[in-house]
Tab-separated table of C-alpha atoms and ligand atoms in Angstrom:
chain	number	residue	atom	x	y	z
A	1	MET	CA	7.550	-17.567	-21.104
A	2	ASN	CA	10.655	-16.478	-19.071
A	3	PRO	CA	10.850	-15.088	-15.588
A	4	ASP	CA	14.088	-13.456	-16.175
A	5	PHE	CA	12.623	-11.065	-18.408
A	6	TYR	CA	10.205	-9.811	-15.958
A	7	SER	CA	12.541	-9.708	-13.333
A	8	ARG	CA	14.492	-7.138	-15.563
A	9	VAL	CA	11.272	-5.370	-16.057
A	10	ALA	CA	10.446	-4.952	-12.485
A	11	ASP	CA	13.991	-3.941	-11.778
A	12	GLU	CA	13.987	-1.218	-14.475
A	13	PHE	CA	10.188	0.090	-14.326
A	14	GLY	CA	9.607	-1.104	-10.717
A	15	GLU	CA	6.588	-3.059	-11.552
A	16	TYR	CA	4.933	-4.972	-14.636
A	17	THR	CA	3.381	-2.010	-16.648
A	18	SER	CA	2.568	-2.524	-20.252
A	19	GLY	CA	3.255	1.144	-20.305
A	20	GLY	CA	3.262	3.754	-23.136
A	21	LEU	CA	0.569	6.307	-23.562
A	22	ARG	CA	-2.449	5.063	-25.411
A	23	THR	CA	-5.940	5.114	-26.690
A	24	ASP	CA	-8.072	1.871	-26.249
A	25	VAL	CA	-10.767	0.780	-28.410
A	26	PHE	CA	-12.655	-2.415	-27.539
A	27	PRO	CA	-15.407	-3.819	-30.452
A	28	ASP	CA	-15.646	-6.782	-28.512
A	29	GLY	CA	-15.720	-5.448	-24.827
A	30	ASP	CA	-12.690	-4.804	-22.480
A	31	PRO	CA	-10.838	-8.003	-21.354
A	32	GLU	CA	-9.467	-6.966	-18.474
A	33	ALA	CA	-12.767	-5.840	-17.241
A	34	ALA	CA	-14.621	-9.267	-18.404
A	35	PHE	CA	-12.034	-11.102	-16.504
A	36	ASP	CA	-12.531	-9.288	-13.837
A	37	GLU	CA	-16.094	-9.525	-13.442
A	38	LEU	CA	-16.156	-13.495	-14.410
A	39	ALA	CA	-13.247	-13.979	-11.623
A	40	LYS	CA	-15.278	-11.595	-8.991
A	41	GLY	CA	-18.570	-14.007	-10.103
A	42	LEU	CA	-17.270	-16.959	-8.737
A	43	ALA	CA	-15.789	-15.869	-5.321
A	44	GLY	CA	-18.692	-16.851	-3.152
A	45	ARG	CA	-18.689	-16.057	0.541
A	46	ASP	CA	-15.427	-18.077	1.648
A	47	GLY	CA	-14.024	-18.200	-1.688
A	48	ARG	CA	-10.198	-19.143	-1.687
A	49	LEU	CA	-8.089	-17.662	-4.814
A	50	VAL	CA	-4.676	-18.518	-6.220
A	51	ASP	CA	-3.738	-16.259	-8.975
A	52	VAL	CA	-0.813	-18.162	-11.200
A	53	GLY	CA	1.853	-15.709	-12.708
A	54	CYS	CA	0.628	-12.815	-10.625
A	55	ALA	CA	3.725	-10.537	-11.543
A	56	ASP	CA	3.326	-7.058	-9.516
A	57	GLY	CA	0.016	-8.198	-8.207
A	58	ARG	CA	-1.860	-5.258	-9.836
A	59	SER	CA	-4.412	-7.031	-11.873
A	60	LEU	CA	-4.690	-9.830	-8.948
A	61	LEU	CA	-5.375	-6.841	-6.302
A	62	ARG	CA	-8.375	-5.609	-8.121
A	63	ILE	CA	-10.178	-8.785	-7.682
A	64	ALA	CA	-8.666	-9.898	-4.683
A	65	PRO	CA	-11.020	-7.828	-2.115
A	66	ALA	CA	-14.232	-10.153	-3.665
A	67	PHE	CA	-12.169	-13.396	-1.786
A	68	ALA	CA	-11.556	-14.583	1.341
A	69	ASP	CA	-8.321	-16.178	0.816
A	70	VAL	CA	-5.584	-14.675	-2.191
A	71	LEU	CA	-2.410	-16.178	-2.791
A	72	GLY	CA	-0.611	-15.005	-5.753
A	73	ILE	CA	2.408	-16.805	-7.204
A	74	ASP	CA	5.438	-16.029	-9.273
A	75	MET	CA	8.587	-17.029	-10.219
A	76	SER	CA	9.882	-13.384	-10.387
A	77	GLU	CA	11.313	-11.769	-6.958
A	78	SER	CA	11.343	-8.545	-7.879
A	79	MET	CA	7.846	-8.784	-9.169
A	80	LEU	CA	6.679	-10.373	-6.078
A	81	ALA	CA	8.189	-7.674	-3.964
A	82	ALA	CA	6.512	-5.094	-6.032
A	83	ALA	CA	3.315	-6.804	-5.782
A	84	ARG	CA	3.971	-6.991	-1.489
A	85	ARG	CA	4.444	-3.435	-1.635
A	86	THR	CA	1.070	-2.642	-3.453
A	87	CYS	CA	-0.530	-4.891	-1.384
A	88	ALA	CA	0.623	-3.420	1.821
A	89	GLU	CA	-0.210	0.209	0.560
A	90	LEU	CA	-4.002	-0.900	0.175
A	91	GLY	CA	-3.503	-2.637	3.536
A	92	LEU	CA	-5.165	-5.981	2.169
A	93	ASP	CA	-3.889	-8.690	5.069
A	94	HIS	CA	-5.798	-11.566	3.349
A	95	VAL	CA	-3.461	-11.907	0.558
A	96	ALA	CA	-0.229	-13.271	0.286
A	97	PHE	CA	2.464	-13.769	-2.566
A	98	GLU	CA	4.792	-16.332	-2.583
A	99	ARG	CA	7.587	-17.659	-5.052
A	100	ARG	CA	6.269	-20.798	-6.706
A	101	ASP	CA	6.548	-22.540	-9.681
A	102	ALA	CA	3.108	-22.855	-11.401
A	103	SER	CA	4.290	-26.076	-13.253
A	104	ARG	CA	4.473	-27.830	-9.605
A	105	THR	CA	3.202	-25.351	-6.818
A	106	GLY	CA	3.481	-27.535	-4.193
A	107	LEU	CA	-0.201	-26.399	-2.828
A	108	PRO	CA	-2.293	-29.115	-1.212
A	109	ASP	CA	-4.895	-30.983	-3.446
A	110	GLY	CA	-8.288	-29.030	-4.004
A	111	GLY	CA	-7.395	-26.216	-1.387
A	112	ALA	CA	-8.192	-23.448	-4.135
A	113	ASP	CA	-11.822	-22.564	-5.188
A	114	VAL	CA	-10.696	-20.748	-7.956
A	115	LEU	CA	-7.736	-20.188	-10.071
A	116	THR	CA	-7.017	-17.313	-12.354
A	117	SER	CA	-4.133	-16.820	-14.762
A	118	ARG	CA	-3.645	-13.809	-16.969
A	119	ARG	CA	-1.793	-14.027	-19.885
A	120	GLY	CA	0.348	-16.344	-16.846
A	121	PRO	CA	1.505	-20.121	-17.243
A	122	LEU	CA	-1.206	-22.667	-18.163
A	123	PHE	CA	-0.567	-25.813	-16.648
A	124	PRO	CA	-3.618	-27.772	-17.011
A	125	GLY	CA	-2.928	-31.017	-14.841
A	126	GLU	CA	-1.426	-28.953	-12.057
A	127	PHE	CA	-4.138	-26.471	-11.986
A	128	HIS	CA	-6.927	-29.381	-11.869
A	129	ARG	CA	-4.972	-30.773	-8.879
A	130	VAL	CA	-5.058	-27.448	-6.965
A	131	LEU	CA	-8.790	-26.446	-7.435
A	132	ARG	CA	-11.308	-28.424	-5.479
A	133	PRO	CA	-13.661	-30.761	-7.456
A	134	GLY	CA	-16.286	-27.986	-8.943
A	135	GLY	CA	-13.962	-25.280	-8.617
A	136	HIS	CA	-13.050	-23.121	-11.900
A	137	LEU	CA	-10.285	-21.669	-13.807
A	138	VAL	CA	-10.365	-18.659	-15.482
A	139	TYR	CA	-7.654	-18.047	-17.966
A	140	MET	CA	-6.664	-15.390	-20.183
A	141	GLY	CA	-4.164	-15.818	-22.967
A	142	ILE	CA	-2.884	-14.290	-25.964
A	143	GLY	CA	-4.578	-14.948	-29.586
A	144	GLU	CA	-2.292	-16.089	-32.784
A	145	THR	CA	-3.246	-12.750	-34.450
A	146	ASP	CA	-1.875	-10.401	-31.795
A	147	VAL	CA	0.043	-7.616	-32.976
A	148	ARG	CA	0.557	-10.040	-36.440
A	149	GLU	CA	1.435	-6.837	-38.181
A	150	LEU	CA	4.155	-5.417	-35.747
A	151	LYS	CA	5.738	-8.929	-35.778
A	152	GLU	CA	5.427	-9.513	-39.294
A	153	THR	CA	7.590	-5.816	-39.864
A	154	PHE	CA	9.972	-7.367	-37.643
A	155	GLY	CA	10.228	-10.982	-38.793
A	156	ARG	CA	9.891	-12.446	-35.323
A	157	GLY	CA	8.283	-12.116	-32.260
A	158	GLN	CA	6.167	-14.133	-29.556
A	159	LEU	CA	3.939	-16.558	-31.290
A	160	TYR	CA	5.609	-15.858	-34.555
A	161	GLY	CA	3.837	-17.301	-37.612
A	162	ARG	CA	1.237	-19.038	-35.313
A	163	TRP	CA	-1.575	-17.029	-37.371
A	164	ASP	CA	-1.031	-19.735	-39.850
A	165	GLY	CA	-2.023	-22.569	-37.292
A	166	ARG	CA	-4.753	-23.789	-35.220
A	167	PRO	CA	-6.354	-21.133	-33.238
A	168	VAL	CA	-4.392	-20.750	-29.802
A	169	MET	CA	-7.803	-20.912	-28.108
A	170	ASP	CA	-9.006	-24.256	-29.563
A	171	GLU	CA	-5.836	-25.849	-28.478
A	172	VAL	CA	-6.190	-24.132	-24.666
A	173	VAL	CA	-10.066	-25.625	-24.366
A	174	GLU	CA	-9.044	-29.206	-25.940
A	175	GLU	CA	-5.632	-29.610	-23.089
A	176	LEU	CA	-7.849	-28.836	-20.383
A	177	THR	CA	-10.500	-30.757	-21.529
A	178	GLY	CA	-8.193	-33.701	-21.628
A	179	ALA	CA	-6.788	-32.674	-18.034
A	180	GLY	CA	-10.543	-32.901	-16.637
A	181	PHE	CA	-11.908	-29.402	-17.054
A	182	THR	CA	-15.131	-28.783	-18.628
A	183	VAL	CA	-14.958	-25.606	-20.563
A	184	VAL	CA	-18.064	-23.458	-19.664
A	185	LEU	CA	-17.210	-19.957	-21.698
A	186	GLU	CA	-14.797	-19.110	-24.413
A	187	LYS	CA	-14.539	-15.660	-25.871
A	188	ALA	CA	-12.223	-14.010	-28.109
A	189	PHE	CA	-11.325	-9.934	-27.726
A	190	ARG	CA	-9.903	-8.169	-30.782
A	191	THR	CA	-9.248	-4.656	-29.196
A	192	GLU	CA	-7.183	-1.582	-30.976
A	193	GLU	CA	-4.405	0.246	-29.277
A	194	PHE	CA	-3.487	3.792	-30.231
A	195	TYR	CA	-0.150	4.719	-29.003
A	196	HIS	CA	-0.015	8.368	-28.800
A	197	SER	CA	3.203	8.669	-30.094
A	198	PRO	CA	6.239	6.594	-31.449
A	199	VAL	CA	8.227	6.974	-28.208
A	200	GLU	CA	5.242	5.623	-26.529
A	201	LEU	CA	5.015	2.687	-28.621
A	202	ASP	CA	8.988	2.398	-28.043
A	203	ARG	CA	7.931	2.338	-24.470
A	204	PHE	CA	5.393	-0.144	-24.324
A	205	LEU	CA	7.734	-2.698	-26.499
A	206	ARG	CA	10.920	-2.193	-23.953
A	207	GLN	CA	8.505	-3.736	-21.431
A	208	VAL	CA	6.355	-6.644	-22.666
A	209	PRO	CA	7.821	-9.617	-23.956
A	210	ILE	CA	6.261	-9.351	-27.604
A	211	PHE	CA	10.041	-9.130	-28.412
A	212	GLU	CA	11.859	-10.333	-25.155
A	213	ASP	CA	15.199	-9.164	-26.949
A	214	TYR	CA	13.820	-5.812	-28.496
A	215	ASP	CA	16.367	-3.185	-28.738
A	216	SER	CA	15.086	0.392	-29.530
A	217	THR	CA	18.817	1.259	-31.409
A	218	ALA	CA	18.887	-2.001	-33.204
A	219	ASP	CA	15.489	-2.415	-34.380
A	220	ARG	CA	14.905	1.139	-35.216
A	221	ALA	CA	14.749	0.440	-38.944
A	222	ALA	CA	11.775	-1.971	-38.224
A	223	PHE	CA	10.072	0.097	-36.129
A	224	GLU	CA	10.212	3.089	-38.382
A	225	ARG	CA	8.645	1.007	-41.170
A	226	TYR	CA	6.202	0.063	-38.546
A	227	VAL	CA	5.163	3.658	-37.400
A	228	ALA	CA	5.001	4.589	-41.163
A	229	SER	CA	2.730	2.107	-41.980
A	230	ALA	CA	0.323	2.045	-39.036
A	231	GLY	CA	0.149	5.711	-38.057
A	232	SER	CA	-2.774	7.735	-37.870
A	233	ASP	CA	-4.634	10.620	-36.646
A	234	ARG	CA	-5.223	8.949	-33.518
A	235	GLY	CA	-2.004	7.482	-32.923
A	236	VAL	CA	0.179	4.158	-33.732
A	237	ARG	CA	-1.902	1.554	-33.970
A	238	LEU	CA	-1.521	-2.110	-32.465
A	239	ASP	CA	-4.152	-4.596	-33.004
A	240	ARG	CA	-4.461	-6.738	-30.294
A	241	HIS	CA	-6.061	-10.469	-29.957
A	242	TRP	CA	-6.740	-11.769	-26.566
A	243	PHE	CA	-9.082	-14.811	-25.434
A	244	VAL	CA	-10.543	-15.631	-22.065
A	245	VAL	CA	-11.751	-19.233	-21.006
A	246	ARG	CA	-14.008	-20.374	-17.888
A	247	ALA	CA	-13.259	-23.693	-16.975
A	248	ARG	CA	-14.492	-26.087	-14.193
A	249	ARG	CA	-13.256	-28.879	-12.586
A	250	THR	CA	-15.579	-31.651	-13.366
A	251	ILE	CA	-13.489	-34.879	-13.029
B	301	LIG	C1	2.422	-11.806	-18.999
B	301	LIG	S1	2.969	-11.685	-17.218
B	301	LIG	C2	1.355	-11.681	-16.756
B	301	LIG	C3	1.074	-10.591	-15.372
B	301	LIG	C4	-0.066	-10.699	-14.755
B	301	LIG	N1	-1.127	-11.798	-14.614
B	301	LIG	C5	-0.904	-9.561	-15.594
B	301	LIG	O1	-2.066	-9.734	-15.826
B	301	LIG	O2	-0.496	-8.719	-15.738
B	301	LIG	C6	3.759	-13.454	-16.793
B	301	LIG	C7	3.951	-13.769	-15.560
B	301	LIG	O3	4.316	-15.197	-15.030
B	301	LIG	C8	5.254	-15.546	-14.277
B	301	LIG	N2	5.573	-16.744	-14.829
B	301	LIG	C9	6.585	-17.562	-15.881
B	301	LIG	N3	6.617	-18.612	-15.667
B	301	LIG	C10	5.915	-19.255	-14.509
B	301	LIG	C11	6.139	-20.059	-13.685
B	301	LIG	N4	6.788	-21.508	-14.216
B	301	LIG	N5	5.551	-20.195	-12.638
B	301	LIG	C12	5.241	-18.892	-11.998
B	301	LIG	N6	5.296	-17.940	-12.622
B	301	LIG	C13	5.389	-17.920	-13.968
B	301	LIG	C14	6.365	-14.239	-15.066
B	301	LIG	O4	7.610	-14.083	-14.234
B	301	LIG	C15	5.397	-13.190	-15.334
B	301	LIG	O5	5.221	-12.468	-14.052
């Protein structure tokens, strides 16, 4: 997970947008909405929330009003600048954004009631330390079969070939359990995205780290092969795979 990549995206597009006009189909429900509901349901009256890898804060700012005190952390200054701008526009003065490394945040022991990381970094030991006993982590990760057909066509990409190995969600559950969490919910989400045209899919690929080195010109042949195989009446299909885990600090 390379913060420089995200800074380049924020500098070019002004935010972290997963861009590209598309229609989504959610056979297992909308993972973003499920994540929001899970996190907001844990807020309580005086809830203190830390969001790790908040990027431009868009997803954090949706759930922030449910909490009394909110901190978003990220390593990319460009993303944090975008987050502070949006936060000021919304007038949310109980939300702060700070540049901190998720692996050693420097935050006080047990200072958070809820910690969220949505496609952000996962450092179970550090997250355990920052959460109060009984506090909850809500984590969204990328599943091993995410955009598999696209990556097979390109012959590379994030988690390339991982579909032959152990499910990522199982590994996350094991890591969290080993760090002193009890996993209370684990759910996979398969979703279909239909990009309205090849131009929209190209725009999407330039803004996400599926291929950090994606180049519209150099990758043209593979891109066209994929569009030919995944095109349909509804658009160019991408099969996504996410998972959400909720875990409680029990030790
Ligand atoms: C895929 S983005 C997720 C953005 C956001 N959570 C969302 O749901 O849209 C991952 C973010 O994690 C940040 N990041 C990567 N490594 C980090 C680290 N060690 N500490 C803090 N943030 C990190 C990146 O800069 C990036 O903004």
